[in-house]
């Protein structure tokens, strides 16, 4: 298995961790009974719980964009040193993004810069896939 596919698998595991973090932070805010129900009347999550929920949504969208690029490159057997670097940048950016967003790290534009690094790495992978 290529390193890029391994990075894709590692990113999947990161999302699993964020899902668990989302459940734990939401449970502390709305309780287990609310989470165990239909969630029709679930209040909006706020603070860390709300930011973790948004980080999870953002992470799933990033996976939906990153995975096809890696899979296309795999199908074409077109991995390069550039694709490996882009995948590494993506993964590092996403690992940094979650705590920066979830815990509102107070560095101006840090979240945006980290997000942009991962997004540009994804775009680069698509350009390689063409």
PDB file of C-alpha atoms in Angstrom:
ATOM      1  CA  UNK A   1       0.000   0.000   0.000  1.00  0.00           C
ATOM      2  CA  UNK A   2       1.288   3.440  -0.877  1.00  0.00           C
ATOM      3  CA  UNK A   3       2.124   6.065   1.699  1.00  0.00           C
ATOM      4  CA  UNK A   4      -0.657   8.273   0.339  1.00  0.00           C
ATOM      5  CA  UNK A   5      -3.226   5.534   0.958  1.00  0.00           C
ATOM      6  CA  UNK A   6      -1.812   5.082   4.458  1.00  0.00           C
ATOM      7  CA  UNK A   7      -2.255   8.815   5.026  1.00  0.00           C
ATOM      8  CA  UNK A   8      -5.854   8.501   3.845  1.00  0.00           C
ATOM      9  CA  UNK A   9      -6.384   5.705   6.392  1.00  0.00           C
ATOM     10  CA  UNK A  10      -4.753   7.793   9.132  1.00  0.00           C
ATOM     11  CA  UNK A  11      -7.039  10.687   8.282  1.00  0.00           C
ATOM     12  CA  UNK A  12     -10.021   8.341   8.582  1.00  0.00           C
ATOM     13  CA  UNK A  13      -8.821   7.443  12.082  1.00  0.00           C
ATOM     14  CA  UNK A  14      -8.477  11.134  12.927  1.00  0.00           C
ATOM     15  CA  UNK A  15     -12.113  11.624  11.960  1.00  0.00           C
ATOM     16  CA  UNK A  16     -13.084   8.695  14.227  1.00  0.00           C
ATOM     17  CA  UNK A  17     -11.306  10.461  17.103  1.00  0.00           C
ATOM     18  CA  UNK A  18     -13.144  13.707  16.297  1.00  0.00           C
ATOM     19  CA  UNK A  19     -16.467  11.813  16.259  1.00  0.00           C
ATOM     20  CA  UNK A  20     -15.708  10.483  19.745  1.00  0.00           C
ATOM     21  CA  UNK A  21     -14.677  13.942  20.917  1.00  0.00           C
ATOM     22  CA  UNK A  22     -17.912  15.304  19.465  1.00  0.00           C
ATOM     23  CA  UNK A  23     -19.991  12.763  21.366  1.00  0.00           C
ATOM     24  CA  UNK A  24     -18.160  13.375  24.638  1.00  0.00           C
ATOM     25  CA  UNK A  25     -18.371  17.159  24.464  1.00  0.00           C
ATOM     26  CA  UNK A  26     -22.012  17.060  23.361  1.00  0.00           C
ATOM     27  CA  UNK A  27     -22.891  14.611  26.133  1.00  0.00           C
ATOM     28  CA  UNK A  28     -21.418  16.909  28.749  1.00  0.00           C
ATOM     29  CA  UNK A  29     -23.593  19.728  27.416  1.00  0.00           C
ATOM     30  CA  UNK A  30     -26.952  18.091  26.594  1.00  0.00           C
ATOM     31  CA  UNK A  31     -26.769  14.750  28.417  1.00  0.00           C
ATOM     32  CA  UNK A  32     -26.850  11.123  27.387  1.00  0.00           C
ATOM     33  CA  UNK A  33     -30.651  10.916  27.150  1.00  0.00           C
ATOM     34  CA  UNK A  34     -30.771  13.694  24.550  1.00  0.00           C
ATOM     35  CA  UNK A  35     -27.962  12.118  22.522  1.00  0.00           C
ATOM     36  CA  UNK A  36     -29.604   8.697  22.783  1.00  0.00           C
ATOM     37  CA  UNK A  37     -32.916   9.998  21.495  1.00  0.00           C
ATOM     38  CA  UNK A  38     -34.107  11.076  18.077  1.00  0.00           C
ATOM     39  CA  UNK A  39     -32.405  14.474  18.497  1.00  0.00           C
ATOM     40  CA  UNK A  40     -35.433  16.265  17.029  1.00  0.00           C
ATOM     41  CA  UNK A  41     -35.366  18.776  19.865  1.00  0.00           C
ATOM     42  CA  UNK A  42     -31.622  18.838  20.437  1.00  0.00           C
ATOM     43  CA  UNK A  43     -30.428  22.310  21.342  1.00  0.00           C
ATOM     44  CA  UNK A  44     -27.596  23.889  19.410  1.00  0.00           C
ATOM     45  CA  UNK A  45     -24.240  23.036  20.900  1.00  0.00           C
ATOM     46  CA  UNK A  46     -22.182  25.974  22.109  1.00  0.00           C
ATOM     47  CA  UNK A  47     -18.614  26.594  23.232  1.00  0.00           C
ATOM     48  CA  UNK A  48     -16.149  23.746  22.780  1.00  0.00           C
ATOM     49  CA  UNK A  49     -18.943  21.282  21.965  1.00  0.00           C
ATOM     50  CA  UNK A  50     -20.235  23.498  19.160  1.00  0.00           C
ATOM     51  CA  UNK A  51     -16.754  24.081  17.776  1.00  0.00           C
ATOM     52  CA  UNK A  52     -15.972  20.338  17.880  1.00  0.00           C
ATOM     53  CA  UNK A  53     -19.228  19.670  16.029  1.00  0.00           C
ATOM     54  CA  UNK A  54     -18.256  22.214  13.350  1.00  0.00           C
ATOM     55  CA  UNK A  55     -14.700  20.818  13.200  1.00  0.00           C
ATOM     56  CA  UNK A  56     -16.194  17.365  12.603  1.00  0.00           C
ATOM     57  CA  UNK A  57     -18.382  18.632   9.777  1.00  0.00           C
ATOM     58  CA  UNK A  58     -15.398  20.429   8.260  1.00  0.00           C
ATOM     59  CA  UNK A  59     -13.282  17.284   8.604  1.00  0.00           C
ATOM     60  CA  UNK A  60     -15.846  15.125   6.822  1.00  0.00           C
ATOM     61  CA  UNK A  61     -16.038  17.634   3.959  1.00  0.00           C
ATOM     62  CA  UNK A  62     -12.226  17.622   3.766  1.00  0.00           C
ATOM     63  CA  UNK A  63     -12.295  13.805   3.589  1.00  0.00           C
ATOM     64  CA  UNK A  64     -14.869  13.952   0.794  1.00  0.00           C
ATOM     65  CA  UNK A  65     -12.462  16.127  -1.184  1.00  0.00           C
ATOM     66  CA  UNK A  66      -9.166  14.449  -0.247  1.00  0.00           C
ATOM     67  CA  UNK A  67     -10.125  10.789  -0.662  1.00  0.00           C
ATOM     68  CA  UNK A  68     -11.132  10.903  -4.357  1.00  0.00           C
ATOM     69  CA  UNK A  69      -7.894  12.658  -5.303  1.00  0.00           C
ATOM     70  CA  UNK A  70      -5.808  10.005  -3.545  1.00  0.00           C
ATOM     71  CA  UNK A  71      -7.910   7.166  -4.969  1.00  0.00           C
ATOM     72  CA  UNK A  72      -7.673   8.552  -8.510  1.00  0.00           C
ATOM     73  CA  UNK A  73      -3.895   8.802  -8.198  1.00  0.00           C
ATOM     74  CA  UNK A  74      -3.818   5.249  -6.862  1.00  0.00           C
ATOM     75  CA  UNK A  75      -5.952   3.946  -9.734  1.00  0.00           C
ATOM     76  CA  UNK A  76      -3.673   5.702 -12.225  1.00  0.00           C
ATOM     77  CA  UNK A  77      -0.569   4.497 -10.375  1.00  0.00           C
ATOM     78  CA  UNK A  78       0.510   8.136 -10.475  1.00  0.00           C
ATOM     79  CA  UNK A  79       1.912   8.761  -7.017  1.00  0.00           C
ATOM     80  CA  UNK A  80       4.994  10.984  -6.960  1.00  0.00           C
ATOM     81  CA  UNK A  81       7.167  12.590  -4.351  1.00  0.00           C
ATOM     82  CA  UNK A  82       4.935  15.648  -4.830  1.00  0.00           C
ATOM     83  CA  UNK A  83       1.774  13.688  -4.107  1.00  0.00           C
ATOM     84  CA  UNK A  84       3.341  12.259  -0.961  1.00  0.00           C
ATOM     85  CA  UNK A  85       4.353  15.724   0.226  1.00  0.00           C
ATOM     86  CA  UNK A  86       0.869  17.086  -0.522  1.00  0.00           C
ATOM     87  CA  UNK A  87      -0.775  14.219   1.380  1.00  0.00           C
ATOM     88  CA  UNK A  88       1.585  14.773   4.321  1.00  0.00           C
ATOM     89  CA  UNK A  89       0.834  18.505   4.356  1.00  0.00           C
ATOM     90  CA  UNK A  90      -2.895  17.725   4.219  1.00  0.00           C
ATOM     91  CA  UNK A  91      -2.716  15.323   7.163  1.00  0.00           C
ATOM     92  CA  UNK A  92      -0.560  17.602   9.298  1.00  0.00           C
ATOM     93  CA  UNK A  93      -2.827  20.554   8.526  1.00  0.00           C
ATOM     94  CA  UNK A  94      -5.929  18.568   9.494  1.00  0.00           C
ATOM     95  CA  UNK A  95      -4.326  17.262  12.717  1.00  0.00           C
ATOM     96  CA  UNK A  96      -3.504  20.865  13.653  1.00  0.00           C
ATOM     97  CA  UNK A  97      -6.867  22.237  12.457  1.00  0.00           C
ATOM     98  CA  UNK A  98      -9.044  20.244  14.870  1.00  0.00           C
ATOM     99  CA  UNK A  99      -7.585  21.511  18.160  1.00  0.00           C
ATOM    100  CA  UNK A 100      -7.024  25.013  16.783  1.00  0.00           C
ATOM    101  CA  UNK A 101     -10.718  25.210  15.889  1.00  0.00           C
ATOM    102  CA  UNK A 102     -12.163  23.197  18.772  1.00  0.00           C
ATOM    103  CA  UNK A 103     -10.288  25.036  21.483  1.00  0.00           C
ATOM    104  CA  UNK A 104     -10.360  28.453  19.778  1.00  0.00           C
ATOM    105  CA  UNK A 105      -6.593  28.950  19.854  1.00  0.00           C
ATOM    106  CA  UNK A 106      -6.328  32.740  19.936  1.00  0.00           C
ATOM    107  CA  UNK A 107      -3.792  33.293  17.149  1.00  0.00           C
ATOM    108  CA  UNK A 108      -5.201  35.579  14.445  1.00  0.00           C
ATOM    109  CA  UNK A 109      -5.898  33.733  11.198  1.00  0.00           C
ATOM    110  CA  UNK A 110      -4.191  30.519  12.393  1.00  0.00           C
ATOM    111  CA  UNK A 111      -7.277  28.393  11.749  1.00  0.00           C
ATOM    112  CA  UNK A 112      -7.677  29.882   8.271  1.00  0.00           C
ATOM    113  CA  UNK A 113      -4.002  29.424   7.392  1.00  0.00           C
ATOM    114  CA  UNK A 114      -3.994  25.806   8.564  1.00  0.00           C
ATOM    115  CA  UNK A 115      -7.243  25.100   6.686  1.00  0.00           C
ATOM    116  CA  UNK A 116      -5.823  26.733   3.550  1.00  0.00           C
ATOM    117  CA  UNK A 117      -2.678  24.575   3.681  1.00  0.00           C
ATOM    118  CA  UNK A 118      -4.764  21.408   3.663  1.00  0.00           C
ATOM    119  CA  UNK A 119      -7.102  22.739   0.986  1.00  0.00           C
ATOM    120  CA  UNK A 120      -4.249  23.781  -1.324  1.00  0.00           C
ATOM    121  CA  UNK A 121      -2.615  20.374  -0.845  1.00  0.00           C
ATOM    122  CA  UNK A 122      -5.886  18.765  -1.929  1.00  0.00           C
ATOM    123  CA  UNK A 123      -6.097  20.977  -5.016  1.00  0.00           C
ATOM    124  CA  UNK A 124      -2.526  20.006  -5.886  1.00  0.00           C
ATOM    125  CA  UNK A 125      -3.463  16.310  -5.696  1.00  0.00           C
ATOM    126  CA  UNK A 126      -6.319  16.889  -8.137  1.00  0.00           C
ATOM    127  CA  UNK A 127      -3.992  18.712 -10.514  1.00  0.00           C
ATOM    128  CA  UNK A 128      -1.634  15.729 -10.407  1.00  0.00           C
ATOM    129  CA  UNK A 129      -4.595  13.436 -11.102  1.00  0.00           C
ATOM    130  CA  UNK A 130      -5.464  15.190 -14.362  1.00  0.00           C
TER     131      UNK A 130
END
